[in-house]
Structures are given as C-alpha cells and as structure tokens.
Short mmCIF file of C-alpha atoms in Angstrom, two decimals:
data_model
loop_
_atom_site.label_atom_id
_atom_site.label_comp_id
_atom_site.label_asym_id
_atom_site.label_seq_id
_atom_site.Cartn_x
_atom_site.Cartn_y
_atom_site.Cartn_z
CA MET A 1 13.54 15.82 16.83
CA SER A 2 17.09 15.76 18.14
CA GLU A 3 20.10 15.96 15.87
CA GLY A 4 21.40 12.51 15.00
CA CYS A 5 18.07 10.84 15.79
CA GLY A 6 18.21 7.07 15.32
CA TYR A 7 14.41 6.79 14.84
CA ASN A 8 14.16 4.28 17.70
CA CYS A 9 11.12 5.79 19.36
CA GLU A 10 10.53 2.88 21.72
CA ASP A 11 13.82 3.46 23.61
CA CYS A 12 14.04 7.22 23.14
CA SER A 13 13.70 9.74 25.97
CA SER A 14 13.34 12.75 23.67
CA LYS A 15 10.24 14.92 23.94
CA CYS A 16 9.79 15.27 20.18
CA SER A 17 6.38 14.60 18.64
CA LYS A 18 5.26 12.91 15.44
CA ALA A 19 4.75 16.34 13.90
CA ASP A 20 8.51 16.87 14.07
CA PHE A 21 9.06 14.07 11.56
CA ILE A 22 6.31 14.80 9.01
CA VAL A 23 7.72 15.77 5.62
CA LYS A 24 6.05 18.82 4.11
CA GLN A 25 4.55 18.48 0.66
CA ASN A 26 5.20 20.92 -2.17
CA GLU A 27 2.79 23.77 -2.89
CA LEU A 28 1.42 21.97 -5.96
CA SER A 29 0.10 19.00 -3.98
CA ASP A 30 -2.90 18.61 -1.70
CA VAL A 31 -3.39 15.02 -0.50
CA LYS A 32 -6.29 14.92 1.94
CA ARG A 33 -6.14 11.32 3.16
CA VAL A 34 -3.26 8.81 3.30
CA VAL A 35 -3.72 5.08 3.94
CA GLY A 36 -0.80 2.66 4.24
CA ILE A 37 -1.03 -0.97 3.12
CA VAL A 38 1.23 -3.22 5.21
CA SER A 39 1.96 -6.89 5.82
CA GLY A 40 3.94 -8.94 8.31
CA LYS A 41 5.63 -10.89 5.52
CA GLY A 42 5.95 -10.91 1.74
CA GLY A 43 3.94 -12.81 -0.84
CA VAL A 44 0.49 -12.15 0.57
CA GLY A 45 -0.80 -9.84 -2.19
CA LYS A 46 -0.26 -6.45 -0.59
CA SER A 47 0.24 -4.67 -3.93
CA LEU A 48 -2.89 -6.35 -5.28
CA VAL A 49 -4.93 -5.08 -2.34
CA THR A 50 -3.45 -1.60 -2.78
CA SER A 51 -4.43 -1.61 -6.45
CA LEU A 52 -7.96 -2.87 -5.75
CA LEU A 53 -8.54 -0.26 -3.05
CA ALA A 54 -7.42 2.46 -5.46
CA VAL A 55 -9.71 1.18 -8.22
CA ASP A 56 -12.66 0.98 -5.82
CA ALA A 57 -12.08 4.56 -4.63
CA MET A 58 -11.70 5.76 -8.23
CA ARG A 59 -15.03 4.17 -9.21
CA ALA A 60 -16.64 5.91 -6.24
CA GLY A 61 -15.69 9.23 -7.82
CA LYS A 62 -12.63 10.05 -5.72
CA ARG A 63 -9.36 11.48 -7.01
CA VAL A 64 -6.90 8.74 -6.17
CA ALA A 65 -3.14 8.25 -6.02
CA ILE A 66 -0.75 5.37 -5.26
CA LEU A 67 2.68 5.94 -3.76
CA ASP A 68 4.64 2.73 -4.34
CA ALA A 69 6.97 2.63 -1.33
CA ASP A 70 8.05 -0.94 -2.03
CA ILE A 71 11.21 0.43 -3.63
CA THR A 72 13.07 -2.85 -4.15
CA GLY A 73 10.02 -4.75 -5.42
CA PRO A 74 7.73 -2.30 -7.19
CA SER A 75 4.84 -4.07 -8.90
CA VAL A 76 2.05 -1.48 -9.02
CA PRO A 77 2.99 -0.13 -12.50
CA LYS A 78 2.75 -3.66 -13.93
CA ALA A 79 -0.77 -4.18 -12.56
CA PHE A 80 -1.96 -0.97 -14.21
CA GLY A 81 -0.09 -1.50 -17.47
CA LEU A 82 1.97 1.67 -17.10
CA ARG A 83 4.70 1.98 -19.72
CA ASP A 84 5.35 5.73 -19.76
CA LYS A 85 8.12 7.07 -17.56
CA ALA A 86 7.74 9.80 -14.96
CA MET A 87 8.97 13.18 -16.18
CA GLY A 88 10.65 16.07 -14.40
CA MET A 89 9.17 19.54 -14.03
CA ASP A 90 11.22 22.75 -13.73
CA ASP A 91 14.26 20.75 -12.58
CA LYS A 92 12.59 20.61 -9.18
CA TYR A 93 9.57 18.36 -9.23
CA ILE A 94 8.51 14.97 -10.59
CA LEU A 95 5.24 14.35 -12.40
CA PRO A 96 3.43 11.08 -11.57
CA VAL A 97 2.10 8.79 -14.30
CA ALA A 98 -1.67 8.47 -14.64
CA THR A 99 -3.39 5.17 -15.33
CA SER A 100 -5.97 4.81 -18.10
CA ARG A 101 -8.73 5.74 -15.62
CA GLY A 102 -6.86 8.62 -13.99
CA ILE A 103 -5.20 7.13 -10.89
CA GLU A 104 -1.92 8.97 -10.25
CA VAL A 105 1.04 6.63 -9.60
CA MET A 106 4.65 7.11 -8.54
CA SER A 107 6.97 4.12 -8.39
CA LEU A 108 10.69 3.62 -8.82
CA ASN A 109 10.01 1.53 -11.92
CA LEU A 110 8.59 4.66 -13.53
CA LEU A 111 12.02 6.27 -13.21
CA MET A 112 14.21 3.38 -14.39
CA ASP A 113 15.19 2.68 -18.00
CA ASP A 114 15.18 -1.08 -17.35
CA ASP A 115 12.46 -2.48 -15.08
CA THR A 116 14.44 -5.70 -14.54
CA LYS A 117 17.49 -4.03 -12.96
CA PRO A 118 17.73 -4.82 -9.24
CA VAL A 119 17.69 -1.97 -6.75
CA ILE A 120 20.66 -2.61 -4.49
CA TRP A 121 20.40 0.26 -2.03
CA ARG A 122 20.86 0.48 1.71
CA GLY A 123 18.10 1.51 4.08
CA PRO A 124 18.78 5.26 4.32
CA ILE A 125 18.67 5.66 0.54
CA LEU A 126 15.43 3.68 0.31
CA ALA A 127 13.92 5.82 3.07
CA GLU A 128 14.98 9.08 1.40
CA THR A 129 13.45 7.93 -1.89
CA VAL A 130 10.09 7.44 -0.20
CA LYS A 131 10.31 10.92 1.29
CA GLN A 132 11.13 12.32 -2.13
CA PHE A 133 8.07 10.62 -3.63
CA TRP A 134 5.95 12.44 -1.05
CA ARG A 135 7.80 15.76 -1.08
CA ASP A 136 8.87 16.29 -4.70
CA VAL A 137 6.10 14.66 -6.75
CA VAL A 138 3.37 16.96 -8.05
CA TRP A 139 0.33 15.01 -6.88
CA GLY A 140 -2.18 17.77 -7.40
CA ASP A 141 -5.56 17.61 -5.68
CA ILE A 142 -5.99 14.07 -4.29
CA ASP A 143 -8.83 12.78 -2.11
CA CYS A 144 -7.07 9.59 -1.06
CA MET A 145 -3.55 8.22 -1.47
CA TYR A 146 -2.70 4.55 -0.90
CA VAL A 147 0.89 3.78 0.09
CA ASP A 148 2.09 0.30 -0.87
CA MET A 149 4.77 -0.57 1.69
CA PRO A 150 7.37 -3.32 1.68
CA PRO A 151 6.69 -6.20 4.10
CA GLY A 152 7.97 -6.24 7.64
CA THR A 153 8.93 -3.48 10.06
CA GLY A 154 12.20 -2.19 8.58
CA ASP A 155 13.50 1.21 7.46
CA VAL A 156 10.90 1.98 4.80
CA PRO A 157 7.76 1.18 6.84
CA LEU A 158 9.26 3.16 9.72
CA THR A 159 9.91 6.10 7.38
CA VAL A 160 6.33 6.00 6.08
CA PHE A 161 4.92 5.80 9.61
CA GLN A 162 7.01 8.75 10.78
CA SER A 163 7.29 10.96 7.70
CA LEU A 164 3.88 10.76 6.04
CA PRO A 165 0.63 12.00 7.65
CA LEU A 166 -1.01 8.57 7.71
CA ASN A 167 -4.70 8.44 8.57
CA GLY A 168 -4.44 4.70 9.14
CA ILE A 169 -3.22 1.37 7.80
CA ILE A 170 -4.69 -1.78 6.30
CA VAL A 171 -3.00 -5.08 7.24
CA VAL A 172 -2.87 -7.73 4.50
CA THR A 173 -2.37 -11.40 5.28
CA SER A 174 -3.25 -14.88 4.03
CA PRO A 175 -4.71 -17.95 5.76
CA GLN A 176 -1.55 -20.05 5.93
CA GLU A 177 0.36 -17.36 7.81
CA LEU A 178 -2.51 -15.74 9.65
CA VAL A 179 -1.18 -16.35 13.15
CA SER A 180 -1.09 -13.95 16.05
CA MET A 181 2.67 -13.46 16.03
CA ILE A 182 2.86 -12.40 12.36
CA VAL A 183 -0.08 -10.02 12.47
CA ALA A 184 1.00 -8.69 15.85
CA LYS A 185 4.28 -7.34 14.47
CA ALA A 186 2.55 -4.99 12.04
CA VAL A 187 -0.23 -4.13 14.49
CA ASN A 188 2.10 -3.39 17.39
CA MET A 189 4.38 -1.27 15.22
CA ALA A 190 1.38 0.83 14.19
CA LYS A 191 0.28 1.18 17.80
CA LEU A 192 3.78 2.27 18.88
CA MET A 193 3.63 4.96 16.21
CA ASN A 194 0.03 5.93 17.13
CA ILE A 195 -1.28 5.00 13.69
CA PRO A 196 -4.92 3.79 13.54
CA ILE A 197 -5.50 0.28 12.16
CA LEU A 198 -8.47 0.55 9.81
CA GLY A 199 -8.90 -3.07 8.79
CA ILE A 200 -7.38 -6.41 7.88
CA VAL A 201 -7.64 -8.17 4.52
CA GLU A 202 -7.20 -11.92 4.16
CA ASN A 203 -6.06 -12.60 0.61
CA MET A 204 -6.31 -16.06 -1.01
CA SER A 205 -8.96 -16.79 1.59
CA TYR A 206 -10.85 -19.39 -0.46
CA TYR A 207 -11.50 -20.67 -3.96
CA GLU A 208 -15.01 -20.62 -5.42
CA CYS A 209 -15.85 -23.17 -8.11
CA PRO A 210 -17.10 -21.27 -11.19
CA ASP A 211 -19.62 -24.04 -11.97
CA CYS A 212 -21.19 -25.06 -8.66
CA HIS A 213 -20.03 -22.00 -6.65
CA ARG A 214 -18.86 -24.19 -3.78
CA LYS A 215 -16.19 -22.48 -1.68
CA GLU A 216 -13.05 -24.39 -0.69
CA GLU A 217 -10.62 -23.01 1.89
CA ILE A 218 -7.51 -24.38 0.22
CA PHE A 219 -5.03 -22.94 2.71
CA GLY A 220 -7.07 -23.82 5.76
CA ALA A 221 -10.02 -22.35 7.59
CA SER A 222 -10.21 -18.57 7.68
CA LYS A 223 -9.24 -16.97 10.98
CA VAL A 224 -9.47 -13.36 9.87
CA GLU A 225 -12.59 -12.58 11.91
CA SER A 226 -11.14 -13.99 15.13
CA VAL A 227 -7.80 -12.24 14.59
CA ALA A 228 -9.55 -8.93 13.89
CA LYS A 229 -11.43 -9.35 17.14
CA GLU A 230 -8.27 -10.32 19.04
CA PHE A 231 -6.45 -7.14 18.03
CA GLY A 232 -9.46 -4.84 18.08
CA ILE A 233 -9.37 -4.21 14.32
CA PRO A 234 -12.77 -2.75 13.35
CA LYS A 235 -13.12 -4.15 9.81
CA PHE A 236 -12.04 -7.22 7.91
CA ALA A 237 -12.44 -8.62 4.40
CA ARG A 238 -11.79 -11.88 2.57
CA LEU A 239 -10.50 -12.00 -1.00
CA PRO A 240 -10.82 -15.27 -2.95
CA ILE A 241 -8.29 -16.98 -5.20
CA ARG A 242 -9.27 -15.79 -8.68
CA PRO A 243 -7.24 -16.87 -11.73
CA ASP A 244 -8.93 -14.15 -13.76
CA LEU A 245 -7.74 -11.57 -11.24
CA ALA A 246 -4.15 -12.77 -11.61
CA LYS A 247 -4.56 -12.51 -15.39
CA LEU A 248 -5.75 -8.91 -15.12
CA CYS A 249 -2.63 -8.02 -13.14
CA ASP A 250 -0.35 -9.79 -15.61
CA GLU A 251 -1.97 -7.96 -18.51
CA GLY A 252 -1.92 -4.57 -16.78
CA MET A 253 -5.70 -4.35 -16.71
CA ILE A 254 -6.49 -4.34 -12.98
CA GLU A 255 -8.85 -1.39 -13.53
CA ASP A 256 -11.19 -3.78 -15.38
CA VAL A 257 -11.78 -5.89 -12.24
CA ASP A 258 -15.42 -6.81 -11.63
CA GLU A 259 -17.54 -5.26 -8.92
CA LYS A 260 -17.90 -8.51 -6.96
CA ILE A 261 -14.23 -8.46 -6.00
CA LEU A 262 -14.32 -4.77 -5.10
CA ALA A 263 -17.44 -5.20 -2.99
CA ALA A 264 -15.46 -7.15 -0.38
CA LEU A 265 -13.14 -4.17 0.15
CA THR A 266 -15.59 -1.28 -0.10
CA GLY A 267 -15.44 0.82 3.07
CA ILE A 268 -12.54 -1.00 4.72
CA ALA A 269 -10.16 1.94 4.27
CA ASP A 270 -12.65 4.55 5.52
#
C-alpha cells in the first residue's frame, strides 16, 4: 500500500494486495469467520437480518459476535435489549457487551452516554472507528462474526471490505427496490474487492394471514430468485412482514424469535 493511498482501487496502478490493508487483531481475539451484511439503500432491514443470522448461528451452537459498523445509525443494541455500556480494559482494549444468550456485540451506542445524540463525523473518523472495533475490542474466541454495514458504497463499506478479512457478504433488499441497478451497486463493489457474495435476502417479501395463511405480496411480486440468478448469487431467502417480529426488536427480545423465521436464513451465510 503506497503512502497517501486514496483507496480508489479501480483507478489505481499500484501493485499492493488486499493483504496490505487488513487490520491485525489483538492477541486476545480469534475470529475465525467474518460475514458482512450490506444493502444498496437504507430502510430494507439490514440490521434485522444481521441480528437474525447471529441468533440462528448462536442456536446452532456457534460462538457469535456482531460488529455494528453502521456508526451513524446503530440499531443492533436496541434489538437485543442491551443497556450496559462497553468497558475499557488495561487502558488499551475495549470489552464487548454480551446479549442474554451470549452473543458478543460492539456498537457505538454502547460507548455513548446518550443513545439519542447524533454522530456528526466525517468519513475518515467513521472508518477509523470501524477499524478500532476490529483491532481494539477483545472479542475472544469467535466462530462467526457478522458485520452490520451502513447502506451504499461509501467510506465505511469500503473500509470493511479492505480492512477486515471478510469471508463473504450477504446482500439485503426488499421487493419495491429490488431492481438490477440497486443490487448491482453492492454486488459490483464486492466483485471489485474480490469478496464472495454468499446470498441475497429479500426482506418484507410477503405478508401471511395468521388465520387463513394466505400469502400476499404487498410490495409486488418477488424477484429475488431471478435477481440471484442474474448475478450468480448462490443462495437466496425471503423474509415475511411479521408484526410480532417488529415487536421483538422494539422490546429488545430478538433472541426469542421463532424457528420458522430463522429457517428461511439457515445456511445462507455458509
């Protein structure tokens, strides 16, 4: 990596490799697998999918962590009902906060006295914070970490793609914006960075009547299968609109989600 690198790999003639950018973890952490959760735009339920994937992996007996890289809009702590703040260790490291079922979480909201204060930081500071969450947090022995990224293809997603040893990404979308152009932005960015695309999740895909169990595609017919085929994405999943799921997130009880919801996502991040 050359001095003064602008991180614009597409137009760069340098001979540096991805390994030059990877941030080394501390000696107290051993994260074996890292999966990023991305979206082409906001409001599609990316943090929800991140949380559900973590819960599913936890129930499968894995040691799981969530790195909340959505610095300006962190919502993972709310979904898990986390109220304790992250603590320092030896004036050098940061300890993550564990959920009630043992999922390790680090989010900016776990460091702030007031969760409602806006984070008004420029890109380089946001990017450095994400690196610090990877480098300075004592994660311990983790089988799989899920990284909840902000939407789009800006500084923070670029930092995650370049600085963390990602094993792959999951793209999250919804029916009303599931068009080739939107999905292509996230997919093409991952391909430019040589990051495998593990699957695509269509959130709010349909609503199922609790009485007659008829499914209604409120936001239009699902196109997730055809889009997955178009971009060569090996796996896809559909998540329904579930008022009870929204309630679990609001109450900080996402770990109590039923198996039927998790079944749709099982294996998509493998």
